[in-house]
Coordinates of C-alpha atoms in Angstrom, one line a residue:
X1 CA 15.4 -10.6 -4.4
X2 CA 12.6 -10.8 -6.7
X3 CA 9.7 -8.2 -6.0
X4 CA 6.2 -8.4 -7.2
X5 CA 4.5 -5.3 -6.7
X6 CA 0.7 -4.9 -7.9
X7 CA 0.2 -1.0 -9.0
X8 CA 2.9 -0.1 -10.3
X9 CA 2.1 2.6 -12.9
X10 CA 1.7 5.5 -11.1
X11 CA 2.0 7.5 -7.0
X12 CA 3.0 4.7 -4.3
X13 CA 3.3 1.7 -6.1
X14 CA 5.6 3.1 -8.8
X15 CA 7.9 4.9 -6.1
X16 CA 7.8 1.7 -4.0
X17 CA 8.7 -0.1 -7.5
X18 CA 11.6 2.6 -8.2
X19 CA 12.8 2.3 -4.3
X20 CA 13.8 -1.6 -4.9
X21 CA 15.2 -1.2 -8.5
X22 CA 18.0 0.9 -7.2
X23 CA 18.5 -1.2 -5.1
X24 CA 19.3 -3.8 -7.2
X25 CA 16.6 -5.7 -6.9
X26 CA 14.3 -7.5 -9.7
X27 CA 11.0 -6.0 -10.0
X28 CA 7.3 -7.6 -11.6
X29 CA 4.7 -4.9 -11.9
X30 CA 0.9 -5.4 -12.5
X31 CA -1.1 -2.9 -13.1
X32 CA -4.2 -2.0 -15.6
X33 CA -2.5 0.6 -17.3
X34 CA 1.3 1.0 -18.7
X35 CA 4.3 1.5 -17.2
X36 CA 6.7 4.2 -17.5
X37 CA 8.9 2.6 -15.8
X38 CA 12.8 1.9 -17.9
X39 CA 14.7 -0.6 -15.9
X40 CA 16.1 -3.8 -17.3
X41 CA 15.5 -4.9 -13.8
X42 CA 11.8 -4.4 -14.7
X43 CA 8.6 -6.8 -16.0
X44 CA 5.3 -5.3 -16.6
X45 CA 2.2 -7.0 -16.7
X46 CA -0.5 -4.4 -17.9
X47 CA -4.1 -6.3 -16.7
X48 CA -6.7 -6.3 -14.0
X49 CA -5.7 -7.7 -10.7
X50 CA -9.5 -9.4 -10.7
X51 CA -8.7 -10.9 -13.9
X52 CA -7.3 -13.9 -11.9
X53 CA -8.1 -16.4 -15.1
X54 CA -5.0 -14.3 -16.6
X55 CA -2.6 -13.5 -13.7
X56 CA 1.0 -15.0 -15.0
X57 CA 2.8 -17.2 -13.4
X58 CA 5.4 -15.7 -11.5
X59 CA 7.8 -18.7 -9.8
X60 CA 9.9 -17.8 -6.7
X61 CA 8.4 -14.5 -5.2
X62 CA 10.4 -13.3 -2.1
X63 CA 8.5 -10.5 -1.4
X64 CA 4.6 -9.0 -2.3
X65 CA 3.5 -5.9 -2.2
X66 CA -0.2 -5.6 -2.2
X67 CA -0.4 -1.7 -3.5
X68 CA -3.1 -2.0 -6.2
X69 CA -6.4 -0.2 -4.9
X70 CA -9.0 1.9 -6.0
X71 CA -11.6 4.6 -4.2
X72 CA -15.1 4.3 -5.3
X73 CA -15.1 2.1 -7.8
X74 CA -15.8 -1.8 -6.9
X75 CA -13.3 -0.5 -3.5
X76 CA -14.5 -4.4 -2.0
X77 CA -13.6 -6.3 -5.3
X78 CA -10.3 -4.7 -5.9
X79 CA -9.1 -3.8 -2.3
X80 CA -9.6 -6.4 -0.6
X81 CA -10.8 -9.6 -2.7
X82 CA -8.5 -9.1 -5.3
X83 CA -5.8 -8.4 -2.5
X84 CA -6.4 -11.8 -1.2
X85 CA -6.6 -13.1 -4.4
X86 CA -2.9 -12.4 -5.3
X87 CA -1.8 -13.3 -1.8
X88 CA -2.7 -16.2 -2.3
X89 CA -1.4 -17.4 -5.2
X90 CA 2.2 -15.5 -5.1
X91 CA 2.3 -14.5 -1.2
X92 CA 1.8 -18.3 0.9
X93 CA 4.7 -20.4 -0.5
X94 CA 7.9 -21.4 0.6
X95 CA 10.2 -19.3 -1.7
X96 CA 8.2 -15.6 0.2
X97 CA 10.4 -13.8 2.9
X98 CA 7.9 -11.1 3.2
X99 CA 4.2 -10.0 2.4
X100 CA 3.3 -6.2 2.3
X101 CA -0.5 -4.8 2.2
X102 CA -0.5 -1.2 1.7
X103 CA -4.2 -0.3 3.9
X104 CA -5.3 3.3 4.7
X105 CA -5.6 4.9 7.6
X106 CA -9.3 4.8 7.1
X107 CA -9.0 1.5 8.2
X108 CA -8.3 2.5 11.5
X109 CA -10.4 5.8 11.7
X110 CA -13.3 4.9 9.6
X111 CA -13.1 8.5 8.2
X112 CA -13.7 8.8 4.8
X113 CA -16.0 6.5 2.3
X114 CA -17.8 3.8 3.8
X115 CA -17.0 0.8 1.1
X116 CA -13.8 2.1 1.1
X117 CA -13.0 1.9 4.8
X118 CA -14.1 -1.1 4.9
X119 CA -12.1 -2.8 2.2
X120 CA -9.6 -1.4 4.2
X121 CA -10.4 -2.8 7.4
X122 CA -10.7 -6.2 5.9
X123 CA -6.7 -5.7 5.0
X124 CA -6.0 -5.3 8.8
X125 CA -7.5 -8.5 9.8
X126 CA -6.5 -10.5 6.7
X127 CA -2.5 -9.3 7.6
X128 CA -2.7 -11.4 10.6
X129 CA -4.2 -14.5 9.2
X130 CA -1.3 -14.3 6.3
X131 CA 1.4 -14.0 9.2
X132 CA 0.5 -16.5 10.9
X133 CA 0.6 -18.9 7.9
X134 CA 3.9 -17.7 6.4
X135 CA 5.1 -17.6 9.9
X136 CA 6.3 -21.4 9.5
X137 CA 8.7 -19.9 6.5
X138 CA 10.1 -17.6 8.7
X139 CA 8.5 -14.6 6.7
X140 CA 6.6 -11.6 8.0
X141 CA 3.6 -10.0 7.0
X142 CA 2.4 -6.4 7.8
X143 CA 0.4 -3.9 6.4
X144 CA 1.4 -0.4 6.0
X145 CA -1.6 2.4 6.5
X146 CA -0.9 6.0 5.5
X147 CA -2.6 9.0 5.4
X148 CA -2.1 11.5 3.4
X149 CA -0.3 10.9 0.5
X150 CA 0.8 13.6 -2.4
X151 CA -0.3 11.6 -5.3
X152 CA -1.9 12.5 -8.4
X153 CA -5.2 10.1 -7.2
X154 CA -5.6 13.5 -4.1
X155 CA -5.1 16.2 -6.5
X156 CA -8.2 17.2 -6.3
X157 CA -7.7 18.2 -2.8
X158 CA -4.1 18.7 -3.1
X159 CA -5.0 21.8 -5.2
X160 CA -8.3 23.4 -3.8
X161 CA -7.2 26.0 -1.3
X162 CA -9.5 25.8 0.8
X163 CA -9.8 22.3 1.2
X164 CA -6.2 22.0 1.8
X165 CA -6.1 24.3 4.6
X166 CA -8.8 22.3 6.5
X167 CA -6.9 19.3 5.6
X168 CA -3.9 21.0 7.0
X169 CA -5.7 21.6 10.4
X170 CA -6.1 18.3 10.5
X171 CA -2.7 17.1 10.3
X172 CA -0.5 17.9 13.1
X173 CA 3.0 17.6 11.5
X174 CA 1.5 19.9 8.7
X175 CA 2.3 18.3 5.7
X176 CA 1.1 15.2 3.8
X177 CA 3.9 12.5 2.6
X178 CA 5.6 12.5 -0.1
X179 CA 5.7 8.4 -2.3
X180 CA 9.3 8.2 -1.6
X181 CA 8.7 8.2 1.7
X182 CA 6.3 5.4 1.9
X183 CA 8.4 3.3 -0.1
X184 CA 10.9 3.8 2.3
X185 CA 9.0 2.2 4.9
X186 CA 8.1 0.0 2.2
X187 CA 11.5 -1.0 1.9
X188 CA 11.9 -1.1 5.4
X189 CA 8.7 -3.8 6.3
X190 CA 9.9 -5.9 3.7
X191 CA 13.7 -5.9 3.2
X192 CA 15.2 -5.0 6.5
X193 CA 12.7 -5.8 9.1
X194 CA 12.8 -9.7 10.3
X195 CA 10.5 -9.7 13.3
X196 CA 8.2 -7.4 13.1
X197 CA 5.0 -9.0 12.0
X198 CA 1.3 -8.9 12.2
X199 CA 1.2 -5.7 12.5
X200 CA -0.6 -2.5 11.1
X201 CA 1.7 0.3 10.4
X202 CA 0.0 3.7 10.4
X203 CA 2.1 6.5 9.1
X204 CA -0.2 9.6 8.7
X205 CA 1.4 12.4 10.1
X206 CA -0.3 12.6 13.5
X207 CA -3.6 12.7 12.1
X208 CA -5.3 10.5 13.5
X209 CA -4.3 11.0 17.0
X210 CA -5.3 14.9 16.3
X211 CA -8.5 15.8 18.7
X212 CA -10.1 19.1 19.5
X213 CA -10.5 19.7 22.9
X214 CA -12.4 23.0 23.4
X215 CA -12.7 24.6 27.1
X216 CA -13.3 28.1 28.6
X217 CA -9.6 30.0 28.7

């Protein structure tokens, strides 16, 4: 299948991008900065997602994934307009099997910056538009919402002790995942699921159903 995958040069959207290449699948990247990514199997585009005046044209897509984002820094522009943007123009055609929006959990819990969350949020509702206009290809689109995610974007966090261990307290299963696991359920949405569609995917370890519930023992 061909694969167009937007973010591609580093954390999720390279391990999503490395998931499908051995799998012997053909892989586009975009993404503002290079790739280190060595696959013959593999085309890189290094600009912009907003620079939609030079976005190549990229015939016979059968699956998108939307990964490209960015956290305080134009979050509506790139998240969510540019997100649409791209859908758009590679996603609604008659050649696409399957569309993938990687959200947040923030989208669901509101819980972290607030033009973040809700560039988001927009991804949620925007998912079930797309469905139901690639439904008449017999395509699916989902989004898929994690949490925690041990990427070199939450180092900051990831290596603060302190932080960490509040983070931790948070997170019932007690861990955060790891990118290869996300592009297995990348992989999953897009490749082997059929059915599933319009719907929003959280994987976050628990922690957003975590609650403290404080009563005299």
């Amino acid at each position: 299948m061909r694969v167009l995958i937007t973010g591609t040069s580093q954390g999720i959207g390279k391990a999503i991008a490395e998931y499908f290449l051995n799998q012997s699948h053909e892989v586009i990247g975009i993404d503002r900065q290079k790739s280190g990514i060595q696959n013959q199997n593999y085309t890189h585009y290094q600009l912009d997602i907003r620079d939609y005046d030079n976005l190549p044209d990229i015939c016979g897509v059968n699956i998108l994934v939307n990964n490209a984002g960015t956290q305080n820094e134009d979050d509506i522009d790139v998240n969510l307009k540019a997100l649409i943007h791209i859908t758009e123009k590679y996603g609604v055609q008659e050649n696409i099997s399957a569309v993938l929006n990687i959200g947040s959990a923030s989208a669901h819990t509101g819980a972290e910056f607030p033009e973040y969350c809700a560039s988001k949020g927009g991804i949620l509702a925007y998912t079930k538009n797309v469905a139901m206009r690639i439904a008449k290809y017999g395509a699916v689109c989902n989004s898929l919402d994690p949490g925690g995610v041990l990427t070199p974007l939450n180092d900051c966090v990831i290596n603060d002790p302190e932080l960490w261990e509040q983070i931790m307290e948070e997170t019932p299963l007690k861990r955060w995942a790891t990118p290869e696991e996300i592009a297995e359920w990348a992989y999953f949405l897009t490749v082997q699921n059929k059915f599933c569609t319009g719907q929003n995917i959280l994987v976050d370890g628990g922690e957003s159903i975590n609650y403290h519930f404080i009563w005299k023992e």
